[in-house]
């Protein structure tokens, strides 16, 4: 049986690890593209879009649904890539502390 005081010390360490992880999430970025790089979406580690690049050739007001599909596909690719970045950069730290991110 673990000493309650030891458990509190461990919780303090986990809180510190979580704070460090949250800080790192803001600095991690990954991009995803679609349509042969006609659309590129960049996300940060908090899954926020930080940049969208569109090749002018894909901006055709006669085919807006295609552009929407390209943006969705690029966003999905960026999501996959940012999850991999988070796993590779924060995974070892989280594993050492016994914590994990749901869905990763």
Tab-separated table of C-alpha atoms in Angstrom:
chain	number	residue	atom	x	y	z
A	1	UNK	CA	0.000	0.000	0.000
A	2	UNK	CA	1.352	3.389	-1.000
A	3	UNK	CA	1.851	6.160	1.522
A	4	UNK	CA	-0.673	9.011	0.906
A	5	UNK	CA	2.133	11.579	1.143
A	6	UNK	CA	4.082	9.749	-1.569
A	7	UNK	CA	0.968	9.762	-3.744
A	8	UNK	CA	0.699	13.548	-3.342
A	9	UNK	CA	4.330	13.966	-4.371
A	10	UNK	CA	3.657	11.834	-7.453
A	11	UNK	CA	0.614	13.956	-8.325
A	12	UNK	CA	2.710	17.109	-8.114
A	13	UNK	CA	5.214	15.596	-10.521
A	14	UNK	CA	2.451	14.569	-12.912
A	15	UNK	CA	1.004	18.078	-12.821
A	16	UNK	CA	4.408	19.470	-13.759
A	17	UNK	CA	4.729	16.929	-16.593
A	18	UNK	CA	1.275	17.902	-17.904
A	19	UNK	CA	2.172	21.592	-17.861
A	20	UNK	CA	5.362	20.893	-19.819
A	21	UNK	CA	3.404	18.788	-22.297
A	22	UNK	CA	0.818	21.541	-22.812
A	23	UNK	CA	3.577	24.075	-23.458
A	24	UNK	CA	5.168	21.765	-26.022
A	25	UNK	CA	1.847	21.215	-27.802
A	26	UNK	CA	1.841	24.868	-28.834
A	27	UNK	CA	5.222	24.516	-30.524
A	28	UNK	CA	4.631	21.256	-32.414
A	29	UNK	CA	3.343	21.698	-35.973
A	30	UNK	CA	2.575	19.387	-38.854
A	31	UNK	CA	1.081	19.857	-42.295
A	32	UNK	CA	-1.066	17.785	-44.560
A	33	UNK	CA	-1.809	18.337	-48.215
A	34	UNK	CA	-4.173	17.118	-50.896
A	35	UNK	CA	-4.718	17.439	-54.606
A	36	UNK	CA	-1.025	17.137	-55.392
A	37	UNK	CA	-0.179	19.893	-52.893
A	38	UNK	CA	-2.883	22.235	-54.207
A	39	UNK	CA	-4.149	22.585	-50.627
A	40	UNK	CA	-1.942	22.477	-47.529
A	41	UNK	CA	-3.219	22.757	-43.963
A	42	UNK	CA	-0.880	23.218	-40.983
A	43	UNK	CA	-1.958	22.401	-37.432
A	44	UNK	CA	-0.320	22.947	-34.079
A	45	UNK	CA	-0.219	20.351	-31.315
A	46	UNK	CA	-3.532	21.633	-29.985
A	47	UNK	CA	-5.128	20.686	-33.316
A	48	UNK	CA	-5.685	24.335	-34.221
A	49	UNK	CA	-5.273	25.388	-37.845
A	50	UNK	CA	-2.341	27.782	-38.004
A	51	UNK	CA	-2.017	28.054	-41.789
A	52	UNK	CA	-3.847	27.190	-45.000
A	53	UNK	CA	-2.170	27.476	-48.392
A	54	UNK	CA	-4.163	27.266	-51.620
A	55	UNK	CA	-2.704	26.989	-55.084
A	56	UNK	CA	-4.564	29.599	-57.170
A	57	UNK	CA	-5.404	26.900	-59.706
A	58	UNK	CA	-7.779	25.229	-57.232
A	59	UNK	CA	-9.697	28.445	-56.523
A	60	UNK	CA	-12.376	28.102	-59.198
A	61	UNK	CA	-15.744	29.539	-58.228
A	62	UNK	CA	-17.374	27.021	-60.574
A	63	UNK	CA	-16.092	24.081	-58.495
A	64	UNK	CA	-16.354	25.088	-54.835
A	65	UNK	CA	-17.272	21.518	-53.726
A	66	UNK	CA	-13.910	20.269	-55.059
A	67	UNK	CA	-12.049	22.919	-53.054
A	68	UNK	CA	-14.034	22.005	-49.937
A	69	UNK	CA	-13.123	18.335	-50.417
A	70	UNK	CA	-9.449	19.236	-50.879
A	71	UNK	CA	-9.451	21.300	-47.670
A	72	UNK	CA	-11.109	18.471	-45.718
A	73	UNK	CA	-8.603	15.946	-47.088
A	74	UNK	CA	-5.628	18.199	-46.297
A	75	UNK	CA	-6.967	18.808	-42.790
A	76	UNK	CA	-7.324	15.058	-42.222
A	77	UNK	CA	-3.756	14.469	-43.428
A	78	UNK	CA	-2.515	17.208	-41.090
A	79	UNK	CA	-4.411	15.602	-38.173
A	80	UNK	CA	-2.700	12.272	-38.810
A	81	UNK	CA	0.694	13.972	-39.067
A	82	UNK	CA	0.269	16.047	-35.885
A	83	UNK	CA	-0.782	12.937	-33.952
A	84	UNK	CA	2.450	11.273	-35.064
A	85	UNK	CA	4.464	14.348	-34.017
A	86	UNK	CA	2.825	14.347	-30.582
A	87	UNK	CA	3.483	10.639	-30.144
A	88	UNK	CA	7.127	10.936	-31.110
A	89	UNK	CA	7.882	14.073	-29.097
A	90	UNK	CA	5.692	13.709	-26.027
A	91	UNK	CA	5.095	9.972	-25.944
A	92	UNK	CA	8.294	9.044	-24.092
A	93	UNK	CA	7.735	11.787	-21.502
A	94	UNK	CA	4.117	10.768	-20.954
A	95	UNK	CA	5.009	7.083	-20.769
A	96	UNK	CA	7.648	7.810	-18.140
A	97	UNK	CA	5.056	9.582	-16.016
A	98	UNK	CA	2.402	6.923	-16.598
A	99	UNK	CA	0.119	9.328	-18.500
A	100	UNK	CA	-1.298	9.153	-21.995
A	101	UNK	CA	-3.315	11.266	-24.392
A	102	UNK	CA	-6.668	9.732	-25.325
A	103	UNK	CA	-6.909	8.889	-28.990
A	104	UNK	CA	-3.164	8.902	-29.612
